[in-house]
Amino acid sequence: MAKPFYITTTLPYVNADPHLGFAAEIVRADIMARAHALRGEATFFNTGTDEHGLKIYRTAEKQNLDPQTYVDGYAEKFKALQPLLNLSPDLNFIRTTDPHHLRAAQAFWRRCDENGYIYKKHYQIKYCVGCELEKTDSELVDGRCPLHPNVDLELIEEENYFFKFSAFQDKLLALYQERPDFVVPAKRFNEIKVFAANGLEDFSISRLKTKMPWGIPVPDDPEQVMYVWFDALVNYVSAIGWPDDEAKFNRWWVETGGVIQYCGKDNLRQQAAMWQAMLMAAGLPPSRQIVINGFILGEGGQKMSKSLGNVIDPTEVVAEYGADALRYFIARELNQFEDSEVTAERLKDAYNAGLANGLGNLVSRVMTMAEANLAQASVISDKTIPSEFFEKLDRFEINEAANLIWDKIAELDKKIQMTEPFKLIKTDPETGKKIITELVTELGVVGAMLGPIMPTTSELIKKLVNDNKAPAEPLFSRLD
């Protein structure tokens, strides 16, 4: 029986509309989920919304809304990504304001506290509301957070609860030693190893309710609420039933070897170090792997960010090009591990070259020849997908997996050019039919390989092949 598979995105913070950066993250996770499901594995795919914290509280306050009403509206916008981006229909959506998550976060706190990893102290820090993180002087550039240079740092001085992060240096370094592929890519893994080796500082995990009331109450202390990061990270276990449903948790966390976590490079410390230490403190096994995405950059190479206001709206891209076209662009044109610049011109060029002139043109040429000259339809199967395709996805090399498909498209185009079966069918019908049959069979393989990346297009191609029909209209019309 196939081993179950659990994958999650980070939970986006609901202080603005969804943008292309998160769309890229969730599409990549969906590609992985679909690929594992295609191999017969039971798959749990999780996403959701992070809904507590100072930034949300203040934004709601500015709009004269109570925080719950504010986050309810934005949660619906993120839920709408499922049909918009053609995501897996069984995608799990968790909100950090869900009653079960609230209880799970409090249970997680109690576990860490009972095990001796939470204490209370008075402190003073510099705090970036944009990151919802405290900042040391060494992390600042000209006295500001480099990720949110337009947001003033705040000085917080109060008595809060702290997590004994410093107690986990050796344990984290041992985990990194035991799991040579724990963080992907290796460049990011080296960064977190250096971070842990340089020593870990305890971090605050609560806020005074009088100053910031929008958070999960700290157990047994009505004057404090949980710090947003401590609360939000717990979603990875609360989503699979912890602590109430032991069987569900064991299936998706223990049997799978833990969760695969997709996140951006600005989440490296939280996901690969803070969360792993928290799991250890609660007596739970670590995650399986952390996959770190590069940033999406706007025109001019500046990081695409809600706070900077330079985002590309995935809704607008889908309206112009379609969901599968955006999925293609994310899978093949964006470098998943390094930063990628995205412009309107680049989107259009990629669409015309890869889809209109590439895939769409090939399908029309092959299936027009097939419908006119073959009496019998071909039978295709997902089992025709080459193992190399899955091997690349197992290494999270989505770009390379997509390139395998377009390499095959180029091979078929070259075969048509070299053999000219549309001419050969008139002078040597037997050889012509043989070549057309081979082209249709290989096109069926292309259709099957597209399943995780472009699911609707995959099903359309497989249907055309199985029905022996040419498309009534181009799959992708060229844009001028």
PDB file of C-alpha atoms in Angstrom, residues 118-346:
ATOM      1  CA  ILE A 118       7.828  28.570  28.477  1.00  0.00           C
ATOM      2  CA  TYR A 119       8.600  31.280  31.031  1.00  0.00           C
ATOM      3  CA  LYS A 120       7.643  34.904  31.712  1.00  0.00           C
ATOM      4  CA  LYS A 121       9.908  37.970  31.776  1.00  0.00           C
ATOM      5  CA  HIS A 122      10.029  41.728  31.265  1.00  0.00           C
ATOM      6  CA  TYR A 123      11.800  42.822  28.075  1.00  0.00           C
ATOM      7  CA  GLN A 124      12.311  45.509  25.452  1.00  0.00           C
ATOM      8  CA  ILE A 125      12.648  44.907  21.698  1.00  0.00           C
ATOM      9  CA  LYS A 126      12.534  46.575  18.299  1.00  0.00           C
ATOM     10  CA  TYR A 127       9.553  45.149  16.433  1.00  0.00           C
ATOM     11  CA  CYS A 128       8.619  45.147  12.732  1.00  0.00           C
ATOM     12  CA  VAL A 129       4.833  45.057  12.389  1.00  0.00           C
ATOM     13  CA  GLY A 130       5.263  44.141   8.701  1.00  0.00           C
ATOM     14  CA  CYS A 131       7.069  40.898   9.568  1.00  0.00           C
ATOM     15  CA  GLU A 132       5.339  40.460  12.933  1.00  0.00           C
ATOM     16  CA  LEU A 133       8.872  39.713  14.198  1.00  0.00           C
ATOM     17  CA  GLU A 134      11.342  41.286  16.590  1.00  0.00           C
ATOM     18  CA  LYS A 135      14.525  42.619  14.968  1.00  0.00           C
ATOM     19  CA  THR A 136      18.099  42.817  16.215  1.00  0.00           C
ATOM     20  CA  ASP A 137      20.340  45.728  15.172  1.00  0.00           C
ATOM     21  CA  SER A 138      22.373  43.389  12.953  1.00  0.00           C
ATOM     22  CA  GLU A 139      19.249  42.617  10.894  1.00  0.00           C
ATOM     23  CA  LEU A 140      18.449  46.261  10.163  1.00  0.00           C
ATOM     24  CA  VAL A 141      19.547  48.396   7.212  1.00  0.00           C
ATOM     25  CA  ASP A 142      19.741  52.096   8.015  1.00  0.00           C
ATOM     26  CA  GLY A 143      17.706  51.399  11.129  1.00  0.00           C
ATOM     27  CA  ARG A 144      14.848  49.753   9.224  1.00  0.00           C
ATOM     28  CA  CYS A 145      13.676  46.248   8.383  1.00  0.00           C
ATOM     29  CA  PRO A 146      15.054  45.444   4.888  1.00  0.00           C
ATOM     30  CA  LEU A 147      11.816  43.615   3.971  1.00  0.00           C
ATOM     31  CA  HIS A 148       9.561  46.487   5.075  1.00  0.00           C
ATOM     32  CA  PRO A 149      11.642  49.662   4.691  1.00  0.00           C
ATOM     33  CA  ASN A 150       8.514  51.827   4.574  1.00  0.00           C
ATOM     34  CA  VAL A 151       7.265  50.579   7.975  1.00  0.00           C
ATOM     35  CA  ASP A 152       8.565  52.263  11.131  1.00  0.00           C
ATOM     36  CA  LEU A 153      10.025  49.912  13.736  1.00  0.00           C
ATOM     37  CA  GLU A 154       8.283  49.982  17.095  1.00  0.00           C
ATOM     38  CA  LEU A 155       9.812  49.716  20.549  1.00  0.00           C
ATOM     39  CA  ILE A 156       7.908  47.188  22.627  1.00  0.00           C
ATOM     40  CA  GLU A 157       8.475  47.091  26.377  1.00  0.00           C
ATOM     41  CA  GLU A 158       6.289  44.799  28.482  1.00  0.00           C
ATOM     42  CA  GLU A 159       6.139  41.553  30.416  1.00  0.00           C
ATOM     43  CA  ASN A 160       5.391  38.565  28.172  1.00  0.00           C
ATOM     44  CA  TYR A 161       5.854  34.830  27.949  1.00  0.00           C
ATOM     45  CA  PHE A 162       8.959  33.505  26.212  1.00  0.00           C
ATOM     46  CA  PHE A 163       9.784  30.276  24.423  1.00  0.00           C
ATOM     47  CA  LYS A 164      13.153  28.670  25.342  1.00  0.00           C
ATOM     48  CA  PHE A 165      14.469  28.609  21.797  1.00  0.00           C
ATOM     49  CA  SER A 166      18.033  28.639  23.137  1.00  0.00           C
ATOM     50  CA  ALA A 167      17.527  25.152  24.596  1.00  0.00           C
ATOM     51  CA  PHE A 168      17.224  23.635  21.101  1.00  0.00           C
ATOM     52  CA  GLN A 169      20.481  24.592  19.394  1.00  0.00           C
ATOM     53  CA  ASP A 170      22.081  21.158  19.697  1.00  0.00           C
ATOM     54  CA  LYS A 171      18.822  19.348  18.905  1.00  0.00           C
ATOM     55  CA  LEU A 172      18.255  21.393  15.747  1.00  0.00           C
ATOM     56  CA  LEU A 173      21.827  20.940  14.573  1.00  0.00           C
ATOM     57  CA  ALA A 174      21.461  17.191  15.155  1.00  0.00           C
ATOM     58  CA  LEU A 175      18.237  17.169  13.124  1.00  0.00           C
ATOM     59  CA  TYR A 176      19.969  18.995  10.268  1.00  0.00           C
ATOM     60  CA  GLN A 177      22.840  16.492  10.425  1.00  0.00           C
ATOM     61  CA  GLU A 178      20.497  13.500  10.347  1.00  0.00           C
ATOM     62  CA  ARG A 179      18.386  14.869   7.474  1.00  0.00           C
ATOM     63  CA  PRO A 180      20.704  16.025   4.670  1.00  0.00           C
ATOM     64  CA  ASP A 181      17.712  17.074   2.534  1.00  0.00           C
ATOM     65  CA  PHE A 182      15.615  18.572   5.332  1.00  0.00           C
ATOM     66  CA  VAL A 183      15.616  22.023   3.691  1.00  0.00           C
ATOM     67  CA  VAL A 184      15.506  22.437  -0.090  1.00  0.00           C
ATOM     68  CA  PRO A 185      17.445  23.959  -1.813  1.00  0.00           C
ATOM     69  CA  ALA A 186      20.857  23.309  -0.239  1.00  0.00           C
ATOM     70  CA  LYS A 187      21.680  27.035  -0.296  1.00  0.00           C
ATOM     71  CA  ARG A 188      18.828  27.764   2.132  1.00  0.00           C
ATOM     72  CA  PHE A 189      19.717  24.724   4.247  1.00  0.00           C
ATOM     73  CA  ASN A 190      23.226  26.130   4.694  1.00  0.00           C
ATOM     74  CA  GLU A 191      21.730  29.454   5.804  1.00  0.00           C
ATOM     75  CA  ILE A 192      19.638  27.890   8.557  1.00  0.00           C
ATOM     76  CA  LYS A 193      22.554  25.738   9.730  1.00  0.00           C
ATOM     77  CA  VAL A 194      24.669  28.879  10.127  1.00  0.00           C
ATOM     78  CA  PHE A 195      21.805  30.630  11.914  1.00  0.00           C
ATOM     79  CA  ALA A 196      21.452  27.781  14.433  1.00  0.00           C
ATOM     80  CA  ALA A 197      25.203  27.342  14.880  1.00  0.00           C
ATOM     81  CA  ASN A 198      25.576  31.030  15.806  1.00  0.00           C
ATOM     82  CA  GLY A 199      23.332  30.559  18.829  1.00  0.00           C
ATOM     83  CA  LEU A 200      19.596  30.886  19.386  1.00  0.00           C
ATOM     84  CA  GLU A 201      17.822  33.529  21.447  1.00  0.00           C
ATOM     85  CA  ASP A 202      14.561  32.913  23.297  1.00  0.00           C
ATOM     86  CA  PHE A 203      11.643  34.734  21.674  1.00  0.00           C
ATOM     87  CA  SER A 204       8.464  36.279  22.977  1.00  0.00           C
ATOM     88  CA  ILE A 205       5.305  34.258  22.363  1.00  0.00           C
ATOM     89  CA  SER A 206       2.625  36.489  23.908  1.00  0.00           C
ATOM     90  CA  ARG A 207       1.367  40.054  23.957  1.00  0.00           C
ATOM     91  CA  LEU A 208      -0.507  42.069  26.561  1.00  0.00           C
ATOM     92  CA  LYS A 209      -4.211  41.860  25.808  1.00  0.00           C
ATOM     93  CA  THR A 210      -4.711  45.521  26.747  1.00  0.00           C
ATOM     94  CA  LYS A 211      -2.358  46.538  23.902  1.00  0.00           C
ATOM     95  CA  MET A 212      -3.240  43.853  21.360  1.00  0.00           C
ATOM     96  CA  PRO A 213      -6.501  42.009  22.105  1.00  0.00           C
ATOM     97  CA  TRP A 214      -6.784  40.218  18.742  1.00  0.00           C
ATOM     98  CA  GLY A 215      -5.229  36.835  19.471  1.00  0.00           C
ATOM     99  CA  ILE A 216      -5.791  33.422  21.023  1.00  0.00           C
ATOM    100  CA  PRO A 217      -5.946  33.697  24.843  1.00  0.00           C
ATOM    101  CA  VAL A 218      -2.955  32.308  26.713  1.00  0.00           C
ATOM    102  CA  PRO A 219      -4.112  29.363  28.859  1.00  0.00           C
ATOM    103  CA  ASP A 220      -4.687  30.358  32.485  1.00  0.00           C
ATOM    104  CA  ASP A 221      -3.666  34.000  31.937  1.00  0.00           C
ATOM    105  CA  PRO A 222      -6.501  36.291  30.761  1.00  0.00           C
ATOM    106  CA  GLU A 223      -4.146  39.263  30.510  1.00  0.00           C
ATOM    107  CA  GLN A 224      -2.111  37.789  27.634  1.00  0.00           C
ATOM    108  CA  VAL A 225      -2.789  36.568  24.078  1.00  0.00           C
ATOM    109  CA  MET A 226      -0.546  34.355  21.950  1.00  0.00           C
ATOM    110  CA  TYR A 227       1.993  35.887  19.611  1.00  0.00           C
ATOM    111  CA  VAL A 228       0.742  35.399  16.049  1.00  0.00           C
ATOM    112  CA  TRP A 229       3.626  33.196  14.852  1.00  0.00           C
ATOM    113  CA  PHE A 230       3.277  30.747  17.752  1.00  0.00           C
ATOM    114  CA  ASP A 231      -0.434  30.412  17.061  1.00  0.00           C
ATOM    115  CA  ALA A 232      -0.220  30.178  13.250  1.00  0.00           C
ATOM    116  CA  LEU A 233       2.494  27.511  13.048  1.00  0.00           C
ATOM    117  CA  VAL A 234       0.338  25.110  15.056  1.00  0.00           C
ATOM    118  CA  ASN A 235      -2.048  24.899  12.080  1.00  0.00           C
ATOM    119  CA  TYR A 236       0.152  22.220  10.504  1.00  0.00           C
ATOM    120  CA  VAL A 237      -0.893  19.783  13.236  1.00  0.00           C
ATOM    121  CA  SER A 238      -4.337  21.176  14.062  1.00  0.00           C
ATOM    122  CA  ALA A 239      -5.328  20.731  10.391  1.00  0.00           C
ATOM    123  CA  ILE A 240      -4.880  16.976  10.747  1.00  0.00           C
ATOM    124  CA  GLY A 241      -6.830  16.555  13.976  1.00  0.00           C
ATOM    125  CA  TRP A 242      -4.206  17.137  16.688  1.00  0.00           C
ATOM    126  CA  PRO A 243      -4.669  16.738  19.614  1.00  0.00           C
ATOM    127  CA  ASP A 244      -8.210  15.265  19.523  1.00  0.00           C
ATOM    128  CA  ASP A 245      -8.042  12.794  16.623  1.00  0.00           C
ATOM    129  CA  GLU A 246      -5.003  10.629  17.278  1.00  0.00           C
ATOM    130  CA  ALA A 247      -5.706   8.244  14.378  1.00  0.00           C
ATOM    131  CA  LYS A 248      -5.916  11.093  11.864  1.00  0.00           C
ATOM    132  CA  PHE A 249      -2.778  12.735  13.222  1.00  0.00           C
ATOM    133  CA  ASN A 250      -0.840   9.471  13.102  1.00  0.00           C
ATOM    134  CA  ARG A 251      -1.935   8.820   9.513  1.00  0.00           C
ATOM    135  CA  TRP A 252      -0.902  12.198   8.158  1.00  0.00           C
ATOM    136  CA  TRP A 253       2.060  13.060  10.412  1.00  0.00           C
ATOM    137  CA  VAL A 254       3.592   9.834  11.702  1.00  0.00           C
ATOM    138  CA  GLU A 255       2.996   7.485   8.745  1.00  0.00           C
ATOM    139  CA  THR A 256       3.992  10.157   6.212  1.00  0.00           C
ATOM    140  CA  GLY A 257       7.178  11.014   8.087  1.00  0.00           C
ATOM    141  CA  GLY A 258       5.829  14.537   8.619  1.00  0.00           C
ATOM    142  CA  VAL A 259       4.608  17.344   6.431  1.00  0.00           C
ATOM    143  CA  ILE A 260       6.219  18.870   3.342  1.00  0.00           C
ATOM    144  CA  GLN A 261       6.116  22.640   3.941  1.00  0.00           C
ATOM    145  CA  TYR A 262       6.293  25.139   1.093  1.00  0.00           C
ATOM    146  CA  CYS A 263       7.264  28.694   2.039  1.00  0.00           C
ATOM    147  CA  GLY A 264       9.094  31.806   0.863  1.00  0.00           C
ATOM    148  CA  LYS A 265      12.717  32.498   1.732  1.00  0.00           C
ATOM    149  CA  ASP A 266      11.612  35.135   4.281  1.00  0.00           C
ATOM    150  CA  ASN A 267       9.986  32.265   6.222  1.00  0.00           C
ATOM    151  CA  LEU A 268      13.122  30.124   6.489  1.00  0.00           C
ATOM    152  CA  ARG A 269      13.831  30.850  10.160  1.00  0.00           C
ATOM    153  CA  GLN A 270      10.229  30.404  11.294  1.00  0.00           C
ATOM    154  CA  GLN A 271       9.575  27.159   9.419  1.00  0.00           C
ATOM    155  CA  ALA A 272      12.945  25.383   9.586  1.00  0.00           C
ATOM    156  CA  ALA A 273      14.052  26.425  13.091  1.00  0.00           C
ATOM    157  CA  MET A 274      11.368  28.016  15.285  1.00  0.00           C
ATOM    158  CA  TRP A 275       8.618  25.565  14.338  1.00  0.00           C
ATOM    159  CA  GLN A 276      10.918  22.542  14.587  1.00  0.00           C
ATOM    160  CA  ALA A 277      11.981  23.609  18.092  1.00  0.00           C
ATOM    161  CA  MET A 278       8.336  24.095  19.047  1.00  0.00           C
ATOM    162  CA  LEU A 279       7.502  20.574  17.849  1.00  0.00           C
ATOM    163  CA  MET A 280      10.380  19.186  19.922  1.00  0.00           C
ATOM    164  CA  ALA A 281       9.164  21.156  22.953  1.00  0.00           C
ATOM    165  CA  ALA A 282       5.692  19.621  22.570  1.00  0.00           C
ATOM    166  CA  GLY A 283       7.154  16.114  22.163  1.00  0.00           C
ATOM    167  CA  LEU A 284       6.085  15.779  18.512  1.00  0.00           C
ATOM    168  CA  PRO A 285       8.159  14.556  15.525  1.00  0.00           C
ATOM    169  CA  PRO A 286       9.686  17.167  13.183  1.00  0.00           C
ATOM    170  CA  SER A 287       8.409  18.092   9.744  1.00  0.00           C
ATOM    171  CA  ARG A 288       9.511  15.975   6.794  1.00  0.00           C
ATOM    172  CA  GLN A 289      10.944  18.704   4.541  1.00  0.00           C
ATOM    173  CA  ILE A 290      10.900  22.469   4.114  1.00  0.00           C
ATOM    174  CA  VAL A 291      10.887  23.747   0.520  1.00  0.00           C
ATOM    175  CA  ILE A 292      11.962  27.377   0.149  1.00  0.00           C
ATOM    176  CA  ASN A 293      10.705  29.472  -2.776  1.00  0.00           C
ATOM    177  CA  GLY A 294      12.449  32.530  -4.167  1.00  0.00           C
ATOM    178  CA  PHE A 295      10.662  35.869  -4.287  1.00  0.00           C
ATOM    179  CA  ILE A 296       8.503  37.076  -7.153  1.00  0.00           C
ATOM    180  CA  LEU A 297       9.930  40.412  -8.276  1.00  0.00           C
ATOM    181  CA  GLY A 298       8.009  43.157  -9.977  1.00  0.00           C
ATOM    182  CA  GLU A 299       9.288  45.285 -12.845  1.00  0.00           C
ATOM    183  CA  GLY A 300      12.689  46.706 -11.973  1.00  0.00           C
ATOM    184  CA  GLY A 301      13.594  43.769  -9.757  1.00  0.00           C
ATOM    185  CA  GLN A 302      11.871  44.909  -6.562  1.00  0.00           C
ATOM    186  CA  LYS A 303      10.275  42.245  -4.349  1.00  0.00           C
ATOM    187  CA  MET A 304       6.556  41.901  -5.011  1.00  0.00           C
ATOM    188  CA  SER A 305       4.934  42.791  -1.718  1.00  0.00           C
ATOM    189  CA  LYS A 306       1.511  43.777  -0.433  1.00  0.00           C
ATOM    190  CA  SER A 307       3.081  46.452   1.771  1.00  0.00           C
ATOM    191  CA  LEU A 308       4.958  47.982  -1.189  1.00  0.00           C
ATOM    192  CA  GLY A 309       1.872  47.930  -3.405  1.00  0.00           C
ATOM    193  CA  ASN A 310       3.610  46.462  -6.491  1.00  0.00           C
ATOM    194  CA  VAL A 311       1.763  43.158  -6.700  1.00  0.00           C
ATOM    195  CA  ILE A 312       0.348  41.355  -9.732  1.00  0.00           C
ATOM    196  CA  ASP A 313      -3.207  40.160  -9.146  1.00  0.00           C
ATOM    197  CA  PRO A 314      -3.596  36.478 -10.138  1.00  0.00           C
ATOM    198  CA  THR A 315      -7.300  37.104 -10.804  1.00  0.00           C
ATOM    199  CA  GLU A 316      -6.384  39.513 -13.592  1.00  0.00           C
ATOM    200  CA  VAL A 317      -3.823  37.102 -15.063  1.00  0.00           C
ATOM    201  CA  VAL A 318      -6.351  34.245 -15.108  1.00  0.00           C
ATOM    202  CA  ALA A 319      -8.978  36.515 -16.694  1.00  0.00           C
ATOM    203  CA  GLU A 320      -6.588  37.274 -19.556  1.00  0.00           C
ATOM    204  CA  TYR A 321      -4.781  33.962 -20.027  1.00  0.00           C
ATOM    205  CA  GLY A 322      -6.705  31.245 -18.148  1.00  0.00           C
ATOM    206  CA  ALA A 323      -5.850  29.208 -15.044  1.00  0.00           C
ATOM    207  CA  ASP A 324      -3.779  26.548 -16.800  1.00  0.00           C
ATOM    208  CA  ALA A 325      -1.739  29.206 -18.599  1.00  0.00           C
ATOM    209  CA  LEU A 326      -0.844  30.818 -15.259  1.00  0.00           C
ATOM    210  CA  ARG A 327      -0.003  27.376 -13.846  1.00  0.00           C
ATOM    211  CA  TYR A 328       2.274  26.796 -16.861  1.00  0.00           C
ATOM    212  CA  PHE A 329       4.013  30.118 -16.289  1.00  0.00           C
ATOM    213  CA  ILE A 330       4.591  29.334 -12.606  1.00  0.00           C
ATOM    214  CA  ALA A 331       5.812  25.797 -13.300  1.00  0.00           C
ATOM    215  CA  ARG A 332       8.093  26.424 -16.242  1.00  0.00           C
ATOM    216  CA  GLU A 333       8.975  30.106 -16.442  1.00  0.00           C
ATOM    217  CA  LEU A 334       9.567  30.978 -12.769  1.00  0.00           C
ATOM    218  CA  ASN A 335      12.643  29.713 -10.957  1.00  0.00           C
ATOM    219  CA  GLN A 336      11.165  28.094  -7.867  1.00  0.00           C
ATOM    220  CA  PHE A 337      14.312  28.414  -5.755  1.00  0.00           C
ATOM    221  CA  GLU A 338      15.655  31.811  -6.846  1.00  0.00           C
ATOM    222  CA  ASP A 339      14.024  35.197  -7.375  1.00  0.00           C
ATOM    223  CA  SER A 340      12.095  35.707 -10.635  1.00  0.00           C
ATOM    224  CA  GLU A 341      11.060  38.974 -12.246  1.00  0.00           C
ATOM    225  CA  VAL A 342       7.520  39.034 -13.646  1.00  0.00           C
ATOM    226  CA  THR A 343       6.214  41.611 -16.086  1.00  0.00           C
ATOM    227  CA  ALA A 344       3.142  41.775 -18.321  1.00  0.00           C
ATOM    228  CA  GLU A 345       5.413  41.416 -21.367  1.00  0.00           C
ATOM    229  CA  ARG A 346       7.061  38.279 -19.968  1.00  0.00           C
TER     230      ARG A 346
END
